[in-house]
PDB file of C-alpha atoms and ligand atoms in Angstrom:
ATOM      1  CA  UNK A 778     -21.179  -0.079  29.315  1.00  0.00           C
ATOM      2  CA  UNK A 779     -19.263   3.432  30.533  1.00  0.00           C
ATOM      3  CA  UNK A 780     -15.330   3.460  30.217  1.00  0.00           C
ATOM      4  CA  UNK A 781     -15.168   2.540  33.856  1.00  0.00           C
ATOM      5  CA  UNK A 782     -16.772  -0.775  34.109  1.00  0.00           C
ATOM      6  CA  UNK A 783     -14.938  -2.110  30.920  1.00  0.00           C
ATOM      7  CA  UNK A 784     -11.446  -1.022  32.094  1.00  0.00           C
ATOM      8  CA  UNK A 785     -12.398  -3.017  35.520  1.00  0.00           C
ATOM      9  CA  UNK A 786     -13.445  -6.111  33.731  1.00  0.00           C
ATOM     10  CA  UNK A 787     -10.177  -5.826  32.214  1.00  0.00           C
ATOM     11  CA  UNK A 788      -7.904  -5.415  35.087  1.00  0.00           C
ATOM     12  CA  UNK A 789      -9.965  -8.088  37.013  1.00  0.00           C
ATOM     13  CA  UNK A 790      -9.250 -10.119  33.744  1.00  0.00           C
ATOM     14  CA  UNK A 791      -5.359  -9.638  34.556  1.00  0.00           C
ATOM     15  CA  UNK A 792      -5.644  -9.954  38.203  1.00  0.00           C
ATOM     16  CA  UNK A 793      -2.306 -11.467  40.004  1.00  0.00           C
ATOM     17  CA  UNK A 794      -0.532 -11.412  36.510  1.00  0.00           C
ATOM     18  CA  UNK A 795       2.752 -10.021  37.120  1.00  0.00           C
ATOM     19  CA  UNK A 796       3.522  -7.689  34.385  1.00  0.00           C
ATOM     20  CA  UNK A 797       0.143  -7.271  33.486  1.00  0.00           C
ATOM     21  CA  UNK A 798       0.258  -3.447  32.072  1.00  0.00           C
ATOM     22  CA  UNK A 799       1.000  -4.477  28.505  1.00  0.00           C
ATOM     23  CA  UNK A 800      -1.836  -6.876  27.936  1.00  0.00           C
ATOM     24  CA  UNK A 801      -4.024  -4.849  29.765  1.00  0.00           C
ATOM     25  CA  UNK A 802      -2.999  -1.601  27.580  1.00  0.00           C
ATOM     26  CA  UNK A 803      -3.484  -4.264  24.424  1.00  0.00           C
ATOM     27  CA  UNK A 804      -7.050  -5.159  25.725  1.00  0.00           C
ATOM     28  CA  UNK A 805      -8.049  -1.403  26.049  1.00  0.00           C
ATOM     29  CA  UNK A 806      -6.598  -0.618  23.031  1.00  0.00           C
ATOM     30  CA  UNK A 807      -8.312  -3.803  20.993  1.00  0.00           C
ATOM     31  CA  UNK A 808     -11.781  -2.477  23.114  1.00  0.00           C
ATOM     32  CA  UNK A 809     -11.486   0.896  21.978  1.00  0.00           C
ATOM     33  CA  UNK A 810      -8.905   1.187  19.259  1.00  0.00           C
ATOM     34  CA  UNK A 811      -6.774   3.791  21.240  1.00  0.00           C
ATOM     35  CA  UNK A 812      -5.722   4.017  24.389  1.00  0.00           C
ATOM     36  CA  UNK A 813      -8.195   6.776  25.987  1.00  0.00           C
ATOM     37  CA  UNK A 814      -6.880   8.970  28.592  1.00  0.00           C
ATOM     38  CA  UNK A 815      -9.686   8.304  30.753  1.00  0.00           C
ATOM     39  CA  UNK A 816      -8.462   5.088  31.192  1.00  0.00           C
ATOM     40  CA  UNK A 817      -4.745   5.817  32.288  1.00  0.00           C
ATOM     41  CA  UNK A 818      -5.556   7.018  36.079  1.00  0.00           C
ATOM     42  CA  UNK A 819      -8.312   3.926  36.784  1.00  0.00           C
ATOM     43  CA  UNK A 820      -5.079   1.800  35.644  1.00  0.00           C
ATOM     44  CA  UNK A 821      -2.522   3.114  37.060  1.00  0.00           C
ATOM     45  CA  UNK A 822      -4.396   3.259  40.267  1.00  0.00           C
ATOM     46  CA  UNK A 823      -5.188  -0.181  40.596  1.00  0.00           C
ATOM     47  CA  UNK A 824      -1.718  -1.395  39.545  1.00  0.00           C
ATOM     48  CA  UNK A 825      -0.429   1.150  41.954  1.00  0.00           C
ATOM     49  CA  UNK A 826       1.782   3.035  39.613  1.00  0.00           C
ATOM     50  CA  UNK A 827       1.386   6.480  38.677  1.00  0.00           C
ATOM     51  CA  UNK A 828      -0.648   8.116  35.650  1.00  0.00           C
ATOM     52  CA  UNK A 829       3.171   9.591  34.530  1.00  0.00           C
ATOM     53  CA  UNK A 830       4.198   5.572  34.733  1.00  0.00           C
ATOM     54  CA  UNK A 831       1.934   3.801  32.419  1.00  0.00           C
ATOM     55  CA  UNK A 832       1.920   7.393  30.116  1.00  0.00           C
ATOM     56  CA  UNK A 833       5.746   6.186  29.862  1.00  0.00           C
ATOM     57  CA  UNK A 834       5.708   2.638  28.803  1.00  0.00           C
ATOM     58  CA  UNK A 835       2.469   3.569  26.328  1.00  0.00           C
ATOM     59  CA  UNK A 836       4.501   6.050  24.465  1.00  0.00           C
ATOM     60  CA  UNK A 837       7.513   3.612  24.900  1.00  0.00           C
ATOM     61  CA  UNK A 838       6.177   1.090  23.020  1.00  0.00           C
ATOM     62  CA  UNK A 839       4.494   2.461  19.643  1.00  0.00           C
ATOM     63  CA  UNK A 840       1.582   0.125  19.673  1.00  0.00           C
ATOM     64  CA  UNK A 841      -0.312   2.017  21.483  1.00  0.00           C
ATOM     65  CA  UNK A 842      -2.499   4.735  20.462  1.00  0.00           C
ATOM     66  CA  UNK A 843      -3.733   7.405  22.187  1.00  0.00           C
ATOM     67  CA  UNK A 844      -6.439   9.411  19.761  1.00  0.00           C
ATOM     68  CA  UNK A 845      -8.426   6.886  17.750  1.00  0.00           C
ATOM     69  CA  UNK A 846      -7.280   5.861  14.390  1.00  0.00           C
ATOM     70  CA  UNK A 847      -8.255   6.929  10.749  1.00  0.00           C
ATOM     71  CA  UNK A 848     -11.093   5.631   8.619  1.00  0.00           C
ATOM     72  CA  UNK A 849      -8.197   3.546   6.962  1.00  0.00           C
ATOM     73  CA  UNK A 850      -4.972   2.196   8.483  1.00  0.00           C
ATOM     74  CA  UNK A 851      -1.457   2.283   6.253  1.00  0.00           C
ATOM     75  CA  UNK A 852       1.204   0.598   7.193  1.00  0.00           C
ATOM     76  CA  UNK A 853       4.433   0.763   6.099  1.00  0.00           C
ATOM     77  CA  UNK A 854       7.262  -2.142   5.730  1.00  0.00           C
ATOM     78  CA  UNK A 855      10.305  -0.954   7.263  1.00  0.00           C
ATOM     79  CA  UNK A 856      12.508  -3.954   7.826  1.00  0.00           C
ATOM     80  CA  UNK A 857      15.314  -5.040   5.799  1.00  0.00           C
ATOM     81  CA  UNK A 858      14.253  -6.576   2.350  1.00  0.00           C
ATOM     82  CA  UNK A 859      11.694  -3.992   1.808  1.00  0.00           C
ATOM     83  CA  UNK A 860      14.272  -1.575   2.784  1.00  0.00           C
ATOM     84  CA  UNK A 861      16.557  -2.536  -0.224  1.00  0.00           C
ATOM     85  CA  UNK A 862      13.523  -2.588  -2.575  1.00  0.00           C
ATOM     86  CA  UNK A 863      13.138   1.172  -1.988  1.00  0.00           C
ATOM     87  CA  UNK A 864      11.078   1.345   1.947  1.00  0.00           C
ATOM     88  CA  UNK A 865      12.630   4.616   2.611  1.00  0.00           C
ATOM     89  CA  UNK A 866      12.088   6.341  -0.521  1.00  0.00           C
ATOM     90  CA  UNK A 867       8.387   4.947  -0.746  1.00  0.00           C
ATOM     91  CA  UNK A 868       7.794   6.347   2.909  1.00  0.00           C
ATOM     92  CA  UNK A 869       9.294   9.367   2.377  1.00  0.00           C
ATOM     93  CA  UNK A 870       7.168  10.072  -0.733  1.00  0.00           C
ATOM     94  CA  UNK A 871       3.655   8.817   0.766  1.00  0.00           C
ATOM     95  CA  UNK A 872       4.510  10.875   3.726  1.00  0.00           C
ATOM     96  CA  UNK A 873       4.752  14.205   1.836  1.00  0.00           C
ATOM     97  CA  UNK A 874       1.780  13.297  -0.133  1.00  0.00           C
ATOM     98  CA  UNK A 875      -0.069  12.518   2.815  1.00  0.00           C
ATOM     99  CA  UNK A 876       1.715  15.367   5.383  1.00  0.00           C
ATOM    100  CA  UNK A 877       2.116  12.927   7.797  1.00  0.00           C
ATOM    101  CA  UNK A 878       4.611  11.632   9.990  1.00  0.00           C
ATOM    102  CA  UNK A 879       4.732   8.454  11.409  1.00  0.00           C
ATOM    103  CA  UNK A 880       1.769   7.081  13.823  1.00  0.00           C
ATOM    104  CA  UNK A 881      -0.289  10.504  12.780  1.00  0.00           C
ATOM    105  CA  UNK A 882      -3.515  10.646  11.793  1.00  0.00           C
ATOM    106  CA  UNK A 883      -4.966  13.053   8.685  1.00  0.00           C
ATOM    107  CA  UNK A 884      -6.782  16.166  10.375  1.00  0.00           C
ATOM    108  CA  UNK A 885     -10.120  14.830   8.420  1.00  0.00           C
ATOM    109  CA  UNK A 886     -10.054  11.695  10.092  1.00  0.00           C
ATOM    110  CA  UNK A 887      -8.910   9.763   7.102  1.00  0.00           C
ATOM    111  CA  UNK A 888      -5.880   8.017   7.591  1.00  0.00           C
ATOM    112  CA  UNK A 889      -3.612   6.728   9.712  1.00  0.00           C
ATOM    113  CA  UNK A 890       0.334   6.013   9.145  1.00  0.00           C
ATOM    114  CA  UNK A 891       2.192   3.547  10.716  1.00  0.00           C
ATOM    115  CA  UNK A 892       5.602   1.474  10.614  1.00  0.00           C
ATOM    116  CA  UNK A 893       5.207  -2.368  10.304  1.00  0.00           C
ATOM    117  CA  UNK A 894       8.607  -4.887  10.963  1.00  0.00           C
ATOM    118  CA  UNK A 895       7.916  -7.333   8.187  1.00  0.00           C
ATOM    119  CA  UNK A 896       4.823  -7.946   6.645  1.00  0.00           C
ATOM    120  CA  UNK A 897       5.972 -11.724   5.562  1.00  0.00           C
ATOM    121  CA  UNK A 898       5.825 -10.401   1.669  1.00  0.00           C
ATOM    122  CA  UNK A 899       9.383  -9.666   1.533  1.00  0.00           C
ATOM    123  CA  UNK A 900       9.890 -10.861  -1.952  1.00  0.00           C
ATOM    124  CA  UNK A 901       7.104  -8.678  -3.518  1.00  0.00           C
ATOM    125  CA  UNK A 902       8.856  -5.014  -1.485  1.00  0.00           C
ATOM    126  CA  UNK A 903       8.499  -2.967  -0.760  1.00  0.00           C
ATOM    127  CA  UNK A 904       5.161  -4.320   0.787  1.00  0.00           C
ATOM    128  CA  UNK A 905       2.529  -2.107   2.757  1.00  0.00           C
ATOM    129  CA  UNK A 906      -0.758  -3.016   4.229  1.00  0.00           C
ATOM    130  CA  UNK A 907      -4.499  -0.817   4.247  1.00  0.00           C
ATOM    131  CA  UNK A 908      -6.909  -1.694   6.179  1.00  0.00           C
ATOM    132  CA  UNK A 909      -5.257  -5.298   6.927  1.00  0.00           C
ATOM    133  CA  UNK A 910      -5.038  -6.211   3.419  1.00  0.00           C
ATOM    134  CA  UNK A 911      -1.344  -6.504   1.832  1.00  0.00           C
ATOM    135  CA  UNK A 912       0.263  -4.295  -0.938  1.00  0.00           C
ATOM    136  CA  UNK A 913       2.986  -5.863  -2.642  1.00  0.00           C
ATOM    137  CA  UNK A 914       5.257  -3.504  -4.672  1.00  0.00           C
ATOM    138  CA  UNK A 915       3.620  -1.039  -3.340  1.00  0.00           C
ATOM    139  CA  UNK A 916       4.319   2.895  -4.897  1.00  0.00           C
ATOM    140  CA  UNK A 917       3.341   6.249  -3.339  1.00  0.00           C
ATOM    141  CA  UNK A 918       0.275   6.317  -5.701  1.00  0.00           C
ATOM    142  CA  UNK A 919      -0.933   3.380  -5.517  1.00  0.00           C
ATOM    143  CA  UNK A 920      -1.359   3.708  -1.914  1.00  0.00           C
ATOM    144  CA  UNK A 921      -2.206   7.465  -1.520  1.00  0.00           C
ATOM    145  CA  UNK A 922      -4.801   6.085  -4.152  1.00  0.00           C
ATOM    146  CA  UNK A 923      -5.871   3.355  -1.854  1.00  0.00           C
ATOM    147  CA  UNK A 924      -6.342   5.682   1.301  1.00  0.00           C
ATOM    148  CA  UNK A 925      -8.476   8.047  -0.470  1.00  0.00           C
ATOM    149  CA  UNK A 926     -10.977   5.669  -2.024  1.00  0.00           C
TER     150      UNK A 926
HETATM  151 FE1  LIG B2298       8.959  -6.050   4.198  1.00  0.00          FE
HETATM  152 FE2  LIG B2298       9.277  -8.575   4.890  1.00  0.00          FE
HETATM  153  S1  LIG B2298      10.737  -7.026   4.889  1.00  0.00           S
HETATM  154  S2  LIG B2298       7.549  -7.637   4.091  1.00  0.00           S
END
């Protein structure tokens, strides 16, 4: 079905909901895997907001996507015990290896970084995730390794 009808069914799906942006930005983004810009205006418009509006809490809250992800996903652990197991100096590296910043996708499509708040493998930091599988004592290589495969 075109990008129309499926944002529709979703709005009708969160009709009378007060509050409903989020999970309707969640159930575009879970249809889709981004956010597409498309989709902004037939939102905003039926929530009566404007396009600038629901822009604003998308890029508010870094969930959200707005270009379509990389073949793989990394995600980083950046909360406290992976922290003192080395978080920062593990991101820093895998982000010059990988020239990219946070939420930024590789120019070939490849990969995706992102920040995670606890991955619930605290005592094996720092931790990281690919593709929704978990890295414990994770290093720059390992994981650069990982993406590439
Ligand atoms: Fe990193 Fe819990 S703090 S997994």
């Amino acid at each position: 079905i075109d990008l129309e009808t499926r944002i529709r069914e979703i709005l009708d799906a969160h009709r009378g909901q007060e509050g409903s942006l989020l999970p309707i930005l969640h159930d575009v983004q879970e249809a889709y895997g981004y956010v597409p810009e498309a989709a902004l205006p037939i939102i905003a418009a039926d929530l009566q907001i404007t396009k600038a509006e629901a822009h604003g809490v998308m890029t508010f809250y870094h969930d959200f996507r707005e270009k379509p992800a990389g073949r793989k996903v990394l995600k980083l652990c950046r909360a406290e015990s992976c922290k003192s197991m080395g978080a920062d100096a593990l991101a820093a590296e895998v982000q010059a290896k990988l020239g990219l910043d946070w939420h930024e996708t590789s120019a070939d499509g490849a990969v995706t970084l992102e920040p995670i708040f606890c991955l619930g493998l605290c005592a094996c930091g720092p931790a990281a995730m690919v593709d929704g599988k978990l890295v414990g004592r994770a290093t720059a290589e390992a994981l650069v390794a990982k993406v590439k495969a």
